[in-house]
Short mmCIF file of C-alpha atoms in Angstrom, two decimals:
data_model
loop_
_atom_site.label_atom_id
_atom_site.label_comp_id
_atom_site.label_asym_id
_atom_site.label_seq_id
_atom_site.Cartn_x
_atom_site.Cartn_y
_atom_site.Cartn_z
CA UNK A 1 181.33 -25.24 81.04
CA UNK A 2 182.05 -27.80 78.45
CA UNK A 3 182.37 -26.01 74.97
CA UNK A 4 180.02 -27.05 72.15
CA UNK A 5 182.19 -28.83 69.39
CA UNK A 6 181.59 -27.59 65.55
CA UNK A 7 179.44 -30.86 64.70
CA UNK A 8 177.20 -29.85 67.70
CA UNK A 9 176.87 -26.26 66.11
CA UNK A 10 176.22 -27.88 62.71
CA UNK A 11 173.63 -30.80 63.97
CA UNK A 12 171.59 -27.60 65.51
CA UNK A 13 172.00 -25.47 62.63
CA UNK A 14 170.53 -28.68 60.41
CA UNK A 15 167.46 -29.07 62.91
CA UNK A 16 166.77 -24.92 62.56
CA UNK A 17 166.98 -24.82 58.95
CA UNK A 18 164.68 -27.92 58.74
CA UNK A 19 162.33 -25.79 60.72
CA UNK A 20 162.66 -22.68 58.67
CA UNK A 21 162.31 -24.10 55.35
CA UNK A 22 158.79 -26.12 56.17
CA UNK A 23 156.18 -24.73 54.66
CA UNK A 24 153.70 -25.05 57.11
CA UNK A 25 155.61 -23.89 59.62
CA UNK A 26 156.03 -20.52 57.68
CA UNK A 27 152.00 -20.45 56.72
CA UNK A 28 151.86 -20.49 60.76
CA UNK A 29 154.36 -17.34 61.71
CA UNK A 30 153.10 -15.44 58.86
CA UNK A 31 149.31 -15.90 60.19
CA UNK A 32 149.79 -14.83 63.61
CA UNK A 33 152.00 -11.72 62.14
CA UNK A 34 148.76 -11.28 60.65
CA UNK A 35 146.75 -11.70 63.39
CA UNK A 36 149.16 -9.25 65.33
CA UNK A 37 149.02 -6.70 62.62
CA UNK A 38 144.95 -6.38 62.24
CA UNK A 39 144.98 -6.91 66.36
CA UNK A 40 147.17 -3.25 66.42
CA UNK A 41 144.92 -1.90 63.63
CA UNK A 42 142.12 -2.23 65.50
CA UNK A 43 143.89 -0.66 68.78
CA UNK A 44 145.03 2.42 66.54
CA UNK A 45 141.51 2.94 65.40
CA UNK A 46 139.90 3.04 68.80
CA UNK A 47 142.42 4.84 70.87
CA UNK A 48 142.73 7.11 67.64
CA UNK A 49 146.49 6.99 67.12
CA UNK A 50 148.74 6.74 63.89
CA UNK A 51 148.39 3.03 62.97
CA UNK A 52 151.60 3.25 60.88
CA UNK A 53 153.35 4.59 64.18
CA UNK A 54 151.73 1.99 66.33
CA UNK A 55 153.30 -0.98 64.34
CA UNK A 56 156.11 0.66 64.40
CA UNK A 57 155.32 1.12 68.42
CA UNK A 58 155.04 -2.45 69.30
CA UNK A 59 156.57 -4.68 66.14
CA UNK A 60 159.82 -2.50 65.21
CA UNK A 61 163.10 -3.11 67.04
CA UNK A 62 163.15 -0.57 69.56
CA UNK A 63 160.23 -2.42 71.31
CA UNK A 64 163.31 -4.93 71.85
CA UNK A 65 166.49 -4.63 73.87
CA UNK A 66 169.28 -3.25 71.76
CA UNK A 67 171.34 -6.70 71.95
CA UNK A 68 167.78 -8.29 70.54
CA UNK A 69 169.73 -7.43 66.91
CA UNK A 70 168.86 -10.98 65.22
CA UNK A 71 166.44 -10.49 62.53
CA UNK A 72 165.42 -7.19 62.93
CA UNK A 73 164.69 -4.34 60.16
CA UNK A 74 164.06 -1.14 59.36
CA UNK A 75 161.09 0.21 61.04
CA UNK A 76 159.18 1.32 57.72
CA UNK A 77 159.36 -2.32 56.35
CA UNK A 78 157.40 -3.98 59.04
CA UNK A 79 154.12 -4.09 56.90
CA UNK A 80 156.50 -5.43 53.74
CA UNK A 81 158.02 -8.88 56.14
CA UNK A 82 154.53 -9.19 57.52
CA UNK A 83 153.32 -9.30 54.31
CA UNK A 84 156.12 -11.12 52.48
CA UNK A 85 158.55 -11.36 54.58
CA UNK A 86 161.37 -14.83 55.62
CA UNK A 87 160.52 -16.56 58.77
CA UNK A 88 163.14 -14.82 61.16
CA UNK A 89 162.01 -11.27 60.49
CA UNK A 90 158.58 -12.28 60.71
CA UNK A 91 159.36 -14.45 64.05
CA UNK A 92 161.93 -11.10 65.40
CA UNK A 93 158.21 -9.25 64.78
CA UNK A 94 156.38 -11.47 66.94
CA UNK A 95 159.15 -11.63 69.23
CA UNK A 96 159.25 -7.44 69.26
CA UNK A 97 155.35 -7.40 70.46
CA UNK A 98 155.90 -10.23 72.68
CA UNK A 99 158.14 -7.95 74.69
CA UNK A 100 156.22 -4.60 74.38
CA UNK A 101 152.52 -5.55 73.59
CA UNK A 102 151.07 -5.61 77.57
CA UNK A 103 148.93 -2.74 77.20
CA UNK A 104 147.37 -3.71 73.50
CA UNK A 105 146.30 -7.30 75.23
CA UNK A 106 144.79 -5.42 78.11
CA UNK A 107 142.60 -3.46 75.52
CA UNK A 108 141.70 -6.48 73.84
CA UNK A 109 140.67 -8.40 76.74
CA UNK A 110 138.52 -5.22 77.95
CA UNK A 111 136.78 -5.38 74.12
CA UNK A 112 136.40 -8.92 74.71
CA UNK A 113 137.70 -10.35 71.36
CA UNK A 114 140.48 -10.98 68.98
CA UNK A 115 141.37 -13.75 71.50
CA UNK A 116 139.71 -16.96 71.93
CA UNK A 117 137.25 -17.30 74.65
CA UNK A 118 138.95 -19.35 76.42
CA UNK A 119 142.11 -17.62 76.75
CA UNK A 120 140.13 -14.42 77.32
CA UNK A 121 138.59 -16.63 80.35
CA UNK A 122 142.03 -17.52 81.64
CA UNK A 123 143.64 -14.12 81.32
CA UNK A 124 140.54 -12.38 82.98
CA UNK A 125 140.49 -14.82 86.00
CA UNK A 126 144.69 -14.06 85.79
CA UNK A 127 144.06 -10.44 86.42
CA UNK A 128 141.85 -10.78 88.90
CA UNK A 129 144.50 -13.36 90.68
CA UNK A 130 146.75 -10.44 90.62
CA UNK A 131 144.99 -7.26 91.19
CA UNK A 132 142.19 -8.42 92.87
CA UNK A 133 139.69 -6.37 90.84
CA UNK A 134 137.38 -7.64 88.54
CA UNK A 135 136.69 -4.62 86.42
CA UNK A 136 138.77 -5.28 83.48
CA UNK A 137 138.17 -1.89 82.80
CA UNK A 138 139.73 -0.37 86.08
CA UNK A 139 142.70 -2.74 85.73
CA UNK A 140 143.27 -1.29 82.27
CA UNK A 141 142.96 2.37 83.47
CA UNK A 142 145.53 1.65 86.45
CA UNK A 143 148.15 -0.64 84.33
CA UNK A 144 147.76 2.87 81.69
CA UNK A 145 148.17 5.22 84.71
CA UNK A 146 151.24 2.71 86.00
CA UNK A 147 152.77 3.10 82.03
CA UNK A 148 152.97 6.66 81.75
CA UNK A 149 155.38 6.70 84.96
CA UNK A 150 157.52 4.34 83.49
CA UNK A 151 156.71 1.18 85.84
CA UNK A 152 157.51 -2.10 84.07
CA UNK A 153 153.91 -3.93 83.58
CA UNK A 154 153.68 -7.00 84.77
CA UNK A 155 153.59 -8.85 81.19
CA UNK A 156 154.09 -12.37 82.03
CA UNK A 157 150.49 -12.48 82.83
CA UNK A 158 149.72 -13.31 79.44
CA UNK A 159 151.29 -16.37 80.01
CA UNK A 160 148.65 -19.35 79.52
CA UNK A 161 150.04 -22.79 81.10
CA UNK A 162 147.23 -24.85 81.09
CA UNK A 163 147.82 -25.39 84.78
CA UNK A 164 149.06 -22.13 86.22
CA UNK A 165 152.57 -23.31 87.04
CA UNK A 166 155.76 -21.60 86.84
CA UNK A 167 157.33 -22.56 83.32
CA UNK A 168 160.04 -24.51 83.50
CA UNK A 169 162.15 -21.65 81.93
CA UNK A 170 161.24 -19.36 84.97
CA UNK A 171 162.06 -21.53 87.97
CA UNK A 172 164.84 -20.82 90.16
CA UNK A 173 166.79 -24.05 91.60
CA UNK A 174 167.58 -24.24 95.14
CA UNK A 175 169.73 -22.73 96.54
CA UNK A 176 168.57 -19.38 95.10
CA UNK A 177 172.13 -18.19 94.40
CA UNK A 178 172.84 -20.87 92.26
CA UNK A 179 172.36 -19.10 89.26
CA UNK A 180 171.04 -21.14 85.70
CA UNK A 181 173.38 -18.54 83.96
CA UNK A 182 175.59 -15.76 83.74
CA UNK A 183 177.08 -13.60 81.24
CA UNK A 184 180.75 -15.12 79.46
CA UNK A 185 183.66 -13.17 80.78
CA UNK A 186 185.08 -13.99 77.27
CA UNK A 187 183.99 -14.46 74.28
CA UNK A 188 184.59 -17.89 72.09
CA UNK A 189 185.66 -16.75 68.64
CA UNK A 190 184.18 -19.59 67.02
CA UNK A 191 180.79 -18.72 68.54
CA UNK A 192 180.48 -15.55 66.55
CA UNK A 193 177.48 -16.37 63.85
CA UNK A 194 178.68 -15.71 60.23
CA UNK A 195 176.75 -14.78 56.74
CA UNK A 196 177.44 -18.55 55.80
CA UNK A 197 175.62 -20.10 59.11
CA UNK A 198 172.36 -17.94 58.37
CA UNK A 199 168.91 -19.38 57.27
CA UNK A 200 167.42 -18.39 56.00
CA UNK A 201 169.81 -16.03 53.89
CA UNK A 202 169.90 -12.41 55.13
CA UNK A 203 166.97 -10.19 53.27
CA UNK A 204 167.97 -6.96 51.84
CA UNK A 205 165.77 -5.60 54.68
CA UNK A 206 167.56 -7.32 57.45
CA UNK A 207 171.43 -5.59 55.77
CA UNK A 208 170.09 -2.39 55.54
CA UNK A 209 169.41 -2.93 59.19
CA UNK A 210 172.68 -4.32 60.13
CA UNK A 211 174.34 -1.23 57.89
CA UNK A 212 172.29 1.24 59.05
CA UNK A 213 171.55 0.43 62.73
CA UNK A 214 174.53 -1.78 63.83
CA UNK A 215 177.23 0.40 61.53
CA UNK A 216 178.25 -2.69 59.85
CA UNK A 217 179.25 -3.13 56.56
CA UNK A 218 178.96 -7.13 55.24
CA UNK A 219 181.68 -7.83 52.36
CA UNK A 220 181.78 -11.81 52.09
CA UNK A 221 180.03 -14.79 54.26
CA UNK A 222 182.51 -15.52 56.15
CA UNK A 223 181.73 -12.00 57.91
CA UNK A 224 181.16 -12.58 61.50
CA UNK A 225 177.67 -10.51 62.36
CA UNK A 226 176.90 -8.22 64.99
CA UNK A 227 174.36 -10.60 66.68
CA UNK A 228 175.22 -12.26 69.95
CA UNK A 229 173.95 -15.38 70.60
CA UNK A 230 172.52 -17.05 73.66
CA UNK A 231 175.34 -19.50 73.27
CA UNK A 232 177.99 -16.57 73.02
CA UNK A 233 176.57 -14.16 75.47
CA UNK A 234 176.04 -16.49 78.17
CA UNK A 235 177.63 -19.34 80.17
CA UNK A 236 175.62 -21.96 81.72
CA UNK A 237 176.03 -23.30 85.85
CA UNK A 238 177.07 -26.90 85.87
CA UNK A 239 175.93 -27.14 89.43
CA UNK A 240 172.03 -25.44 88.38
CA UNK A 241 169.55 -28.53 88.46
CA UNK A 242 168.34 -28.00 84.79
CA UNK A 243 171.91 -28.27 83.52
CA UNK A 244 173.01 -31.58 85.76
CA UNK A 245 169.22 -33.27 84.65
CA UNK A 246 170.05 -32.62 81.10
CA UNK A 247 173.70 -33.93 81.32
CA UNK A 248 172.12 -36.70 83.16
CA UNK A 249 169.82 -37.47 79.88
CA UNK A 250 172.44 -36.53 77.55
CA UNK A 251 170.59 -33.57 76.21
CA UNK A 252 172.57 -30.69 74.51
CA UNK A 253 172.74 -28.08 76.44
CA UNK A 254 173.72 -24.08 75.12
CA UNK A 255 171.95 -21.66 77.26
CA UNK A 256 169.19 -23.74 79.55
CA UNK A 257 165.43 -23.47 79.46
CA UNK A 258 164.30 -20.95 77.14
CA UNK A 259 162.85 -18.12 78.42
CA UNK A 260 161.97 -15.99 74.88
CA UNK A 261 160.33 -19.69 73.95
CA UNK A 262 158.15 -18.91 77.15
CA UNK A 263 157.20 -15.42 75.92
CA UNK A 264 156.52 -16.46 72.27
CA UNK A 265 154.25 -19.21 72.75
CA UNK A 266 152.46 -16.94 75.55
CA UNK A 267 151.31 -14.88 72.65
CA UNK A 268 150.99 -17.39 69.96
CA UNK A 269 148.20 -19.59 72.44
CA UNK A 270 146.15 -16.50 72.42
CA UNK A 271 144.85 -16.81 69.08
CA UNK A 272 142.86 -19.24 67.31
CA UNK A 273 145.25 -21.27 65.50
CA UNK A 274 147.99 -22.35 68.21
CA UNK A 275 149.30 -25.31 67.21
CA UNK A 276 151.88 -26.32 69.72
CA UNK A 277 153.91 -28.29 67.56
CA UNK A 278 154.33 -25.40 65.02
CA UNK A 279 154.88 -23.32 67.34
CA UNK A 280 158.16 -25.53 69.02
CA UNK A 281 159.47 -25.85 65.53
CA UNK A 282 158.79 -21.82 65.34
CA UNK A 283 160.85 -21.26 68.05
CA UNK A 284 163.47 -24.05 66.72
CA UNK A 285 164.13 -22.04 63.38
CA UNK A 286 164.35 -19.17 65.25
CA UNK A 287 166.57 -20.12 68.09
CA UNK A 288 168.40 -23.02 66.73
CA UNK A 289 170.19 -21.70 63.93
CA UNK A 290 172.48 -18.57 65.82
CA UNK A 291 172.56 -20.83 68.36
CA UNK A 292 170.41 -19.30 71.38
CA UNK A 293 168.63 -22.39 72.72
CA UNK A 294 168.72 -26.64 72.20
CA UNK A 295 165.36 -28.37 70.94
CA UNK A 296 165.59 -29.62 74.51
CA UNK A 297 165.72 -26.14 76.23
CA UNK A 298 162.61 -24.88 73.88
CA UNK A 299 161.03 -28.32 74.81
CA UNK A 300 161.05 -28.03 78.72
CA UNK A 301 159.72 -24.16 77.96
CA UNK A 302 156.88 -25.38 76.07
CA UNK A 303 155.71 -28.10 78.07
CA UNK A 304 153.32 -25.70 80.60
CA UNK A 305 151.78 -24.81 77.06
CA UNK A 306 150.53 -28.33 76.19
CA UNK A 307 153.27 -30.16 75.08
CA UNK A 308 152.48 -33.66 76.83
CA UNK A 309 153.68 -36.38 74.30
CA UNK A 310 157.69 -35.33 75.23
CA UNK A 311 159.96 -35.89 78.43
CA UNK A 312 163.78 -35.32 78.97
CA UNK A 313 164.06 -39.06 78.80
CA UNK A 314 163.27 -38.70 75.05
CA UNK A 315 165.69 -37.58 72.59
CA UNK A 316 164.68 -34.12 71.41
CA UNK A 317 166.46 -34.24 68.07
CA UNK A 318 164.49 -37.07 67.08
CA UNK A 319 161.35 -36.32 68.39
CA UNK A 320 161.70 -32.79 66.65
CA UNK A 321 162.69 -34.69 63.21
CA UNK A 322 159.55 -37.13 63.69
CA UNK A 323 157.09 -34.42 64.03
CA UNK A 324 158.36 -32.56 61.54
CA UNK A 325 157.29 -35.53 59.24
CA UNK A 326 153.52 -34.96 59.99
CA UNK A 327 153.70 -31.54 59.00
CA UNK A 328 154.96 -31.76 54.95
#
């Protein structure tokens, strides 16, 4: 795989922190955290549980995989970055429930509300695609049943592509052994992320964290963290299809189509203030800056989502950069 050269790193870093420091692209994370947060509230309430403990549950970082170390805190700060919070932890929040919140969007869809309607429409005639039963109720009562035997729920049903297609981020290439990716054998030294790279800068929250959970001590910014990148971790197929069509458009490639892009805007198109656009350039500041993902990568992820002004053809630094523009 070709190796990305420091002016790549820096041009994505740019784009990220362009994202990150927008203000209206931070007045969008923070109100779906919010949205989130009173969402569990009300779950805590009617299945009478601890609501402190059920944030904790489905927004704190063991709802995440351990590697999933970028931007996560403390447990009993979640409220404080909801409330107040920089865009990464409140994104690594959103992220956390995107990977652990099945059962709380199953309640909500049986209560019929803290969705829009018309998601609530698309997820109910989802279910029923899969399960064959109608009784949102039932389906909730089995998927429970399935939980408490430690089966893996079927989560990606959430997802709401406007035409019920595979994302782009989820589609295997022939032939089906030609892998999109694969984890590095060895690691690039220059890959590591330091203090310097980060943007926003780390929150006192976020190196308590890092001390605490990831036994790691931070004395200057040239400190290489303990997160692992999408660009370090893995290393891309030059023969997979999505790689060779971006070469072919001359598209940066780091990890191929985004597949945590795919889960956040899942959850960000159930409420009622999905922008898509914010919600690319959420993903951007969030992805962009370690590096895990391209603007292109997060861009063929999002476009089952709504995204239809935006093909490979187009460069997706500029486009990014001239959207940004409408949002100041």
């Amino acid at each position: 795989m070709k190796e990305l050269e420091d002016r790549e790193l820096r041009k994505l870093r740019e784009l990220s922190n362009k994202c990150s420091a927008n203000k209206k692209v931070q007045e969008y994370v923070r109100d779906v955290c919010f949205r989130i947060k009173e969402l569990l509230i009300h779950y805590s309430r009617d299945t009478k549980q601890d609501a402190k403990k059920v944030l904790e549950k489905y927004l704190g970082h063991t709802a995440a995989p351990a590697s999933f170390s970028t931007g996560q805190i403390p447990a009993k700060y979640i409220t404080k970055a909801i409330d107040a919070g920089n865009i990464r932890e409140r994104i690594t929040l959103i992220m956390n429930f995107c990977m652990s919140g099945c059962s709380v969007i199953l309640w909500a869809l049986e209560k019929n509300k803290y969705f829009t309607q018309a998601s609530i429409d698309v997820l109910h005639k989802r279910l029923y695609n899969l399960t064959g039963i109608s009784d949102i109720a039932k389906i909730n009562k089995y998927m429970k049943r399935c939980e408490r035997k430690g089966c893996i729920l079927p989560c990606k049903f959430v997802s709401l592509a406007s035409d019920g297609a595979v994302s782009a981020s989820r589609l295997s290439a022939y032939p089906l052994n030609n892998a999109l990716r694969e984890p590095r054998v060895k690691k690039i030294d220059r890959y590591y992320v330091k203090v310097k790279d980060v943007y926003p800068k780390l929150s006192k929250y976020e190196l308590e964290y890092i001390k605490v959970n990831c036994k790691y001590e931070i004395k200057n910014n040239n400190n290489k963290l303990q997160w692992i990148s999408g660009l370090q971790y893995w290393e891309v197929n030059e023969d997979n299809f999505y790689i060779k069509l971006m070469r072919h458009y001359k598209q940066m490639v780091v990890c191929g189509p985004s597949g945590n892009t795919d889960l956040n805007l899942s959850i960000f198109r159930l409420f009622d203030n999905f922008d898509i656009n914010l919600a690319i350039f959420a993903c951007i500041s969030q992805m962009c800056n370690t590096p895990d993902h391209s603007p292109c990568e997060i861009l063929l992820a999002a476009l089952p989502y709504g995204l239809d002004d935006w093909a490979i053809d187009q460069d997706s630094f500029k486009y990014i950069y001239k959207k940004l523009k409408m949002y100041r």
